[in-house]
PDB file of C-alpha atoms in Angstrom:
ATOM      1  CA  MET A   1     -72.350  48.428-113.390  1.00 53.00           C
ATOM      2  CA  HIS A   2     -74.856  45.704-112.399  1.00 57.00           C
ATOM      3  CA  LEU A   3     -73.677  42.849-110.511  1.00 57.00           C
ATOM      4  CA  SER A   4     -74.481  39.588-110.443  1.00 58.00           C
ATOM      5  CA  ILE A   5     -74.198  37.462-107.529  1.00 56.00           C
ATOM      6  CA  ALA A   6     -73.990  34.557-110.058  1.00 52.00           C
ATOM      7  CA  ALA A   7     -71.296  37.061-112.636  1.00 54.00           C
ATOM      8  CA  VAL A   8     -69.044  37.266-109.378  1.00 49.00           C
ATOM      9  CA  LEU A   9     -69.142  33.635-108.555  1.00 51.00           C
ATOM     10  CA  GLY A  10     -67.824  32.827-111.297  1.00 56.00           C
ATOM     11  CA  ASP A  11     -65.932  34.884-112.424  1.00 55.00           C
ATOM     12  CA  ILE A  12     -64.290  33.152-108.551  1.00 52.00           C
ATOM     13  CA  GLY A  13     -64.309  30.014-110.187  1.00 54.00           C
ATOM     14  CA  ARG A  14     -62.709  30.772-113.662  1.00 60.00           C
ATOM     15  CA  LYS A  15     -59.717  32.024-111.852  1.00 59.00           C
ATOM     16  CA  THR A  16     -59.973  29.277-109.340  1.00 65.00           C
ATOM     17  CA  MET A  17     -59.309  26.941-111.966  1.00 68.00           C
ATOM     18  CA  LYS A  18     -56.908  29.064-113.915  1.00 84.00           C
ATOM     19  CA  GLN A  19     -54.649  28.355-110.500  1.00 84.00           C
ATOM     20  CA  GLU A  20     -55.428  25.069-110.195  1.00 85.00           C
ATOM     21  CA  THR A  21     -54.273  24.379-113.200  1.00 88.00           C
ATOM     22  CA  TRP A  22     -50.493  26.000-112.348  1.00 90.00           C
ATOM     23  CA  ASN A  23     -50.583  25.186-109.168  1.00 93.00           C
ATOM     24  CA  SER A  24     -49.985  21.562-111.279  1.00 92.00           C
ATOM     25  CA  ILE A  25     -47.873  22.317-112.976  1.00 93.00           C
ATOM     26  CA  GLY A  26     -45.592  23.574-110.628  1.00 95.00           C
ATOM     27  CA  LEU A  27     -46.110  20.436-109.045  1.00 96.00           C
ATOM     28  CA  LEU A  28     -45.874  18.317-112.712  1.00 96.00           C
ATOM     29  CA  ILE A  29     -42.264  19.959-112.279  1.00 97.00           C
ATOM     30  CA  LEU A  30     -40.901  19.325-108.680  1.00 97.00           C
ATOM     31  CA  ARG A  31     -42.213  15.874-109.124  1.00 97.00           C
ATOM     32  CA  ILE A  32     -40.157  15.323-112.125  1.00 97.00           C
ATOM     33  CA  GLY A  33     -37.239  17.661-111.661  1.00 97.00           C
ATOM     34  CA  ILE A  34     -36.967  15.413-107.598  1.00 97.00           C
ATOM     35  CA  GLY A  35     -38.006  12.203-109.293  1.00 97.00           C
ATOM     36  CA  VAL A  36     -35.967  12.446-111.527  1.00 98.00           C
ATOM     37  CA  PHE A  37     -32.536  14.055-109.580  1.00 97.00           C
ATOM     38  CA  MET A  38     -33.404  11.502-107.304  1.00 97.00           C
ATOM     39  CA  LEU A  39     -33.442   8.279-109.775  1.00 97.00           C
ATOM     40  CA  VAL A  40     -30.500   9.015-111.532  1.00 97.00           C
ATOM     41  CA  ALA A  41     -27.994  10.668-108.941  1.00 95.00           C
ATOM     42  CA  HIS A  42     -28.583   8.433-106.085  1.00 95.00           C
ATOM     43  CA  GLY A  43     -30.961   5.168-106.950  1.00 95.00           C
ATOM     44  CA  TRP A  44     -29.743   4.368-110.192  1.00 97.00           C
ATOM     45  CA  GLY A  45     -26.027   3.815-109.078  1.00 94.00           C
ATOM     46  CA  LYS A  46     -27.281   2.015-106.038  1.00 95.00           C
ATOM     47  CA  LEU A  47     -28.839   0.172-108.428  1.00 96.00           C
ATOM     48  CA  VAL A  48     -26.669  -1.220-110.850  1.00 96.00           C
ATOM     49  CA  ASN A  49     -24.137  -1.890-108.142  1.00 93.00           C
ATOM     50  CA  PHE A  50     -25.931  -3.145-105.787  1.00 94.00           C
ATOM     51  CA  GLY A  51     -23.467  -6.661-105.353  1.00 90.00           C
ATOM     52  CA  ASP A  52     -21.097  -4.373-104.930  1.00 92.00           C
ATOM     53  CA  LEU A  53     -22.159  -2.322-102.400  1.00 92.00           C
ATOM     54  CA  ALA A  54     -24.406  -4.487-100.283  1.00 89.00           C
ATOM     55  CA  GLY A  55     -21.147  -5.903 -98.300  1.00 87.00           C
ATOM     56  CA  ARG A  56     -19.798  -2.051 -97.188  1.00 91.00           C
ATOM     57  CA  PHE A  57     -22.808   0.103 -97.363  1.00 91.00           C
ATOM     58  CA  PRO A  58     -23.319   2.282 -94.498  1.00 89.00           C
ATOM     59  CA  ASP A  59     -25.451   1.024 -91.390  1.00 89.00           C
ATOM     60  CA  PRO A  60     -27.449   3.902 -89.595  1.00 90.00           C
ATOM     61  CA  ILE A  61     -30.296   2.246 -87.949  1.00 88.00           C
ATOM     62  CA  GLY A  62     -28.853  -1.355 -86.931  1.00 89.00           C
ATOM     63  CA  LEU A  63     -30.318  -3.030 -89.936  1.00 92.00           C
ATOM     64  CA  GLY A  64     -27.120  -5.227 -92.218  1.00 92.00           C
ATOM     65  CA  SER A  65     -26.008  -3.396 -95.087  1.00 90.00           C
ATOM     66  CA  GLY A  66     -27.910  -5.572 -96.811  1.00 92.00           C
ATOM     67  CA  LEU A  67     -31.796  -4.480 -95.746  1.00 93.00           C
ATOM     68  CA  SER A  68     -30.432  -0.384 -95.986  1.00 93.00           C
ATOM     69  CA  LEU A  69     -28.590  -1.331 -98.938  1.00 94.00           C
ATOM     70  CA  THR A  70     -32.617  -2.448-100.283  1.00 95.00           C
ATOM     71  CA  LEU A  71     -34.308   0.063 -98.430  1.00 96.00           C
ATOM     72  CA  ALA A  72     -32.155   2.675 -99.887  1.00 95.00           C
ATOM     73  CA  VAL A  73     -33.438   1.206-103.690  1.00 96.00           C
ATOM     74  CA  PHE A  74     -36.857   1.411-103.077  1.00 97.00           C
ATOM     75  CA  ALA A  75     -37.268   4.683-102.028  1.00 97.00           C
ATOM     76  CA  GLU A  76     -34.395   6.126-104.521  1.00 97.00           C
ATOM     77  CA  VAL A  77     -35.136   3.833-107.576  1.00 98.00           C
ATOM     78  CA  LEU A  78     -38.898   2.290-107.517  1.00 98.00           C
ATOM     79  CA  CYS A  79     -40.596   5.396-105.485  1.00 98.00           C
ATOM     80  CA  ALA A  80     -38.576   8.447-107.479  1.00 98.00           C
ATOM     81  CA  ILE A  81     -40.538   6.394-110.564  1.00 98.00           C
ATOM     82  CA  LEU A  82     -43.865   6.850-108.066  1.00 97.00           C
ATOM     83  CA  ILE A  83     -42.918   9.789-107.889  1.00 98.00           C
ATOM     84  CA  VAL A  84     -41.906  11.440-111.938  1.00 98.00           C
ATOM     85  CA  VAL A  85     -45.710   9.472-113.266  1.00 97.00           C
ATOM     86  CA  GLY A  86     -47.159  10.827-110.108  1.00 96.00           C
ATOM     87  CA  LEU A  87     -49.091   7.319-108.626  1.00 96.00           C
ATOM     88  CA  GLY A  88     -49.543   6.513-105.331  1.00 95.00           C
ATOM     89  CA  THR A  89     -48.027  10.236-105.109  1.00 96.00           C
ATOM     90  CA  ARG A  90     -48.085  10.907-100.678  1.00 96.00           C
ATOM     91  CA  PHE A  91     -47.491   7.593-100.252  1.00 96.00           C
ATOM     92  CA  ALA A  92     -43.605   6.941-101.675  1.00 97.00           C
ATOM     93  CA  SER A  93     -42.881  10.513-101.076  1.00 98.00           C
ATOM     94  CA  VAL A  94     -42.788   9.415 -97.525  1.00 98.00           C
ATOM     95  CA  PRO A  95     -39.809   6.883 -97.336  1.00 98.00           C
ATOM     96  CA  LEU A  96     -37.447   9.357 -99.167  1.00 98.00           C
ATOM     97  CA  LEU A  97     -38.340  11.241 -96.833  1.00 98.00           C
ATOM     98  CA  ILE A  98     -37.409   8.792 -94.456  1.00 96.00           C
ATOM     99  CA  THR A  99     -34.312   8.419 -96.011  1.00 96.00           C
ATOM    100  CA  MET A 100     -32.841  12.292 -96.424  1.00 96.00           C
ATOM    101  CA  LEU A 101     -33.835  12.358 -93.169  1.00 96.00           C
ATOM    102  CA  VAL A 102     -31.609   9.138 -91.932  1.00 95.00           C
ATOM    103  CA  ALA A 103     -29.130  10.729 -94.257  1.00 93.00           C
ATOM    104  CA  ALA A 104     -29.090  14.132 -93.128  1.00 94.00           C
ATOM    105  CA  PHE A 105     -28.682  13.143 -89.236  1.00 94.00           C
ATOM    106  CA  VAL A 106     -27.852   9.693 -88.666  1.00 93.00           C
ATOM    107  CA  VAL A 107     -25.093   9.293 -91.597  1.00 91.00           C
ATOM    108  CA  HIS A 108     -23.965  12.537 -91.697  1.00 91.00           C
ATOM    109  CA  ALA A 109     -24.603  13.312 -87.449  1.00 89.00           C
ATOM    110  CA  ASP A 110     -20.944  13.380 -86.813  1.00 90.00           C
ATOM    111  CA  ASP A 111     -20.363  15.773 -90.293  1.00 91.00           C
ATOM    112  CA  PRO A 112     -20.674  19.662 -90.475  1.00 92.00           C
ATOM    113  CA  TRP A 113     -23.702  21.585 -91.152  1.00 92.00           C
ATOM    114  CA  ALA A 114     -22.464  21.173 -95.337  1.00 89.00           C
ATOM    115  CA  LYS A 115     -23.113  17.519 -95.036  1.00 90.00           C
ATOM    116  CA  LYS A 116     -26.391  17.963 -93.743  1.00 92.00           C
ATOM    117  CA  GLU A 117     -27.441  20.583 -95.513  1.00 94.00           C
ATOM    118  CA  PHE A 118     -28.381  18.282 -98.737  1.00 92.00           C
ATOM    119  CA  ALA A 119     -30.145  15.396 -98.233  1.00 94.00           C
ATOM    120  CA  LEU A 120     -32.480  18.780 -95.675  1.00 96.00           C
ATOM    121  CA  LEU A 121     -32.316  20.351 -99.137  1.00 95.00           C
ATOM    122  CA  TYR A 122     -33.638  16.697-100.427  1.00 96.00           C
ATOM    123  CA  ALA A 123     -35.967  16.346 -97.841  1.00 97.00           C
ATOM    124  CA  ILE A 124     -38.285  19.359 -98.166  1.00 97.00           C
ATOM    125  CA  PRO A 125     -39.713  18.736-102.214  1.00 97.00           C
ATOM    126  CA  PHE A 126     -40.906  15.384-100.144  1.00 98.00           C
ATOM    127  CA  LEU A 127     -43.068  16.500 -97.655  1.00 98.00           C
ATOM    128  CA  THR A 128     -44.083  19.249 -99.809  1.00 97.00           C
ATOM    129  CA  LEU A 129     -45.837  15.908-101.368  1.00 97.00           C
ATOM    130  CA  ILE A 130     -46.940  14.272 -99.012  1.00 97.00           C
ATOM    131  CA  PHE A 131     -48.848  18.013 -98.251  1.00 97.00           C
ATOM    132  CA  THR A 132     -49.958  18.211-101.837  1.00 95.00           C
ATOM    133  CA  GLY A 133     -49.888  15.042-103.781  1.00 94.00           C
ATOM    134  CA  GLY A 134     -49.053  14.926-106.749  1.00 94.00           C
ATOM    135  CA  GLY A 135     -51.928  17.411-109.048  1.00 93.00           C
ATOM    136  CA  GLN A 136     -54.205  17.502-111.653  1.00 92.00           C
ATOM    137  CA  TYR A 137     -51.129  15.710-114.076  1.00 93.00           C
ATOM    138  CA  ALA A 138     -50.981  13.277-111.916  1.00 94.00           C
ATOM    139  CA  LEU A 139     -51.415   9.442-112.241  1.00 93.00           C
ATOM    140  CA  ASP A 140     -53.105   9.593-108.965  1.00 87.00           C
ATOM    141  CA  ARG A 141     -55.637  11.692-110.908  1.00 84.00           C
ATOM    142  CA  PHE A 142     -57.251   9.128-112.647  1.00 82.00           C
ATOM    143  CA  VAL A 143     -56.198   5.799-110.100  1.00 79.00           C
ATOM    144  CA  ARG A 144     -59.457   6.076-107.209  1.00 71.00           C
ATOM    145  CA  PHE A 145     -58.684   3.529-104.951  1.00 63.00           C
ATOM    146  CA  LYS A 146     -62.814   1.902-103.078  1.00 60.00           C
ATOM    147  CA  LYS A 147     -62.881   2.165 -99.371  1.00 61.00           C
ATOM    148  CA  PRO A 148     -64.461  -0.972 -98.175  1.00 60.00           C
TER     149      PRO A 148
END
Protein backbone atom coordinates (compact mmCIF):
# COMPACT_ATOMS: atom_id res chain seq x y z
CA MET A 1 0.00 0.00 0.00
CA HIS A 2 1.39 3.38 -0.98
CA LEU A 3 0.31 6.56 0.85
CA SER A 4 1.14 10.01 -0.35
CA ILE A 5 1.79 12.91 2.01
CA ALA A 6 -1.24 14.70 0.54
CA ALA A 7 -3.47 11.72 1.35
CA VAL A 8 -2.19 11.55 4.93
CA LEU A 9 -2.54 15.31 5.46
CA GLY A 10 -6.01 15.26 3.90
CA ASP A 11 -7.08 12.52 6.31
CA ILE A 12 -5.67 14.48 9.27
CA GLY A 13 -7.57 17.56 8.11
CA ARG A 14 -10.85 15.63 7.96
CA LYS A 15 -10.32 14.22 11.44
CA THR A 16 -9.46 17.68 12.77
CA MET A 17 -12.62 19.16 11.26
CA LYS A 18 -14.71 16.37 12.73
CA GLN A 19 -13.11 16.89 16.16
CA GLU A 20 -13.65 20.66 15.90
CA THR A 21 -17.34 20.00 15.20
CA TRP A 22 -17.68 17.72 18.23
CA ASN A 23 -15.82 20.22 20.42
CA SER A 24 -18.16 22.97 19.27
CA ILE A 25 -21.21 20.83 19.98
CA GLY A 26 -19.83 20.26 23.48
CA LEU A 27 -19.29 24.01 23.94
CA LEU A 28 -22.82 24.68 22.68
CA ILE A 29 -24.26 22.28 25.25
CA LEU A 30 -22.08 23.81 27.98
CA ARG A 31 -23.07 27.38 27.03
CA ILE A 32 -26.79 26.67 26.86
CA GLY A 33 -26.79 24.55 30.01
CA ILE A 34 -24.80 26.83 32.29
CA GLY A 35 -26.33 30.01 30.86
CA VAL A 36 -29.94 28.85 31.26
CA PHE A 37 -29.28 27.42 34.73
CA MET A 38 -27.70 30.69 35.85
CA LEU A 39 -30.46 32.80 34.33
CA VAL A 40 -33.39 30.73 35.62
CA ALA A 41 -32.06 29.57 39.00
CA HIS A 42 -30.31 32.78 40.06
CA GLY A 43 -30.65 35.84 37.85
CA TRP A 44 -34.35 35.89 37.01
CA GLY A 45 -35.46 35.88 40.66
CA LYS A 46 -33.13 38.76 41.45
CA LEU A 47 -34.38 40.72 38.44
CA VAL A 48 -38.12 40.35 39.11
CA ASN A 49 -37.66 41.03 42.84
CA PHE A 50 -35.12 43.81 42.39
CA GLY A 51 -37.10 46.41 44.34
CA ASP A 52 -37.61 44.11 47.32
CA LEU A 53 -34.00 42.90 47.35
CA ALA A 54 -32.18 46.19 46.73
CA GLY A 55 -32.10 47.28 50.38
CA ARG A 56 -31.23 43.92 51.89
CA PHE A 57 -29.02 42.24 49.29
CA PRO A 58 -25.59 41.21 50.64
CA ASP A 59 -22.83 43.77 50.15
CA PRO A 60 -19.76 41.51 50.08
CA ILE A 61 -17.22 43.98 48.72
CA GLY A 62 -18.45 47.27 50.19
CA LEU A 63 -20.20 48.77 47.15
CA GLY A 64 -23.63 48.99 48.75
CA SER A 65 -26.56 46.60 48.53
CA GLY A 66 -28.15 48.25 45.49
CA LEU A 67 -24.99 48.29 43.40
CA SER A 68 -24.06 44.75 44.47
CA LEU A 69 -27.51 43.55 43.37
CA THR A 70 -27.22 45.48 40.09
CA LEU A 71 -23.87 43.84 39.34
CA ALA A 72 -25.24 40.40 40.22
CA VAL A 73 -28.28 40.93 37.96
CA PHE A 74 -26.02 42.20 35.14
CA ALA A 75 -23.92 39.05 35.38
CA GLU A 76 -26.64 36.50 36.07
CA VAL A 77 -29.16 37.83 33.52
CA LEU A 78 -27.48 39.78 30.74
CA CYS A 79 -24.17 37.89 30.70
CA ALA A 80 -25.99 34.55 31.02
CA ILE A 81 -28.12 35.40 27.95
CA LEU A 82 -25.00 36.44 26.01
CA ILE A 83 -23.38 33.12 26.86
CA VAL A 84 -26.45 31.14 25.73
CA VAL A 85 -26.41 32.80 22.31
CA GLY A 86 -22.62 32.87 22.19
CA LEU A 87 -22.15 36.61 21.78
CA GLY A 88 -19.06 38.01 23.48
CA THR A 89 -18.72 34.65 25.21
CA ARG A 90 -15.26 35.22 26.68
CA PHE A 91 -16.11 38.71 27.95
CA ALA A 92 -19.55 37.69 29.25
CA SER A 93 -17.95 34.85 31.22
CA VAL A 94 -15.71 37.20 33.23
CA PRO A 95 -18.45 38.90 35.33
CA LEU A 96 -20.04 35.52 36.00
CA LEU A 97 -16.73 34.02 37.10
CA ILE A 98 -16.11 36.99 39.39
CA THR A 99 -19.64 36.75 40.82
CA MET A 100 -19.21 33.06 41.59
CA LEU A 101 -15.78 33.55 43.17
CA VAL A 102 -17.11 36.38 45.35
CA ALA A 103 -20.04 34.16 46.34
CA ALA A 104 -17.74 31.26 47.23
CA PHE A 105 -14.90 33.08 48.99
CA VAL A 106 -16.49 36.27 50.34
CA VAL A 107 -20.23 35.73 50.85
CA HIS A 108 -19.72 32.15 52.06
CA ALA A 109 -16.28 32.70 53.60
CA ASP A 110 -17.33 31.42 57.03
CA ASP A 111 -19.60 28.67 55.70
CA PRO A 112 -18.63 25.01 55.33
CA TRP A 113 -17.19 23.70 52.07
CA ALA A 114 -20.62 22.47 50.91
CA LYS A 115 -21.82 26.09 50.63
CA LYS A 116 -18.71 27.18 48.70
CA GLU A 117 -18.77 24.15 46.43
CA PHE A 118 -21.97 25.14 44.61
CA ALA A 119 -20.61 28.54 43.54
CA LEU A 120 -17.29 26.96 42.53
CA LEU A 121 -19.08 24.36 40.41
CA TYR A 122 -20.73 27.24 38.56
CA ALA A 123 -17.37 29.03 38.24
CA ILE A 124 -15.61 26.18 36.41
CA PRO A 125 -17.65 26.38 33.16
CA PHE A 126 -17.27 30.16 33.06
CA LEU A 127 -13.50 29.84 33.48
CA THR A 128 -13.50 27.22 30.72
CA LEU A 129 -15.43 29.52 28.36
CA ILE A 130 -12.93 32.32 28.98
CA PHE A 131 -10.22 30.07 27.54
CA THR A 132 -12.22 28.31 24.80
CA GLY A 133 -14.71 30.89 23.58
CA GLY A 134 -18.14 29.83 22.39
CA GLY A 135 -17.17 27.48 19.56
CA GLN A 136 -18.33 27.43 15.96
CA TYR A 137 -22.04 27.38 16.92
CA ALA A 138 -21.91 30.77 18.62
CA LEU A 139 -22.78 34.23 17.33
CA ASP A 140 -19.16 35.16 18.10
CA ARG A 141 -18.22 33.27 14.96
CA PHE A 142 -20.27 35.65 12.82
CA VAL A 143 -19.44 38.92 14.56
CA ARG A 144 -15.91 40.14 14.11
CA PHE A 145 -14.69 43.36 15.64
CA LYS A 146 -12.30 45.25 13.39
CA LYS A 147 -8.97 46.19 14.86
CA PRO A 148 -7.98 49.84 14.33
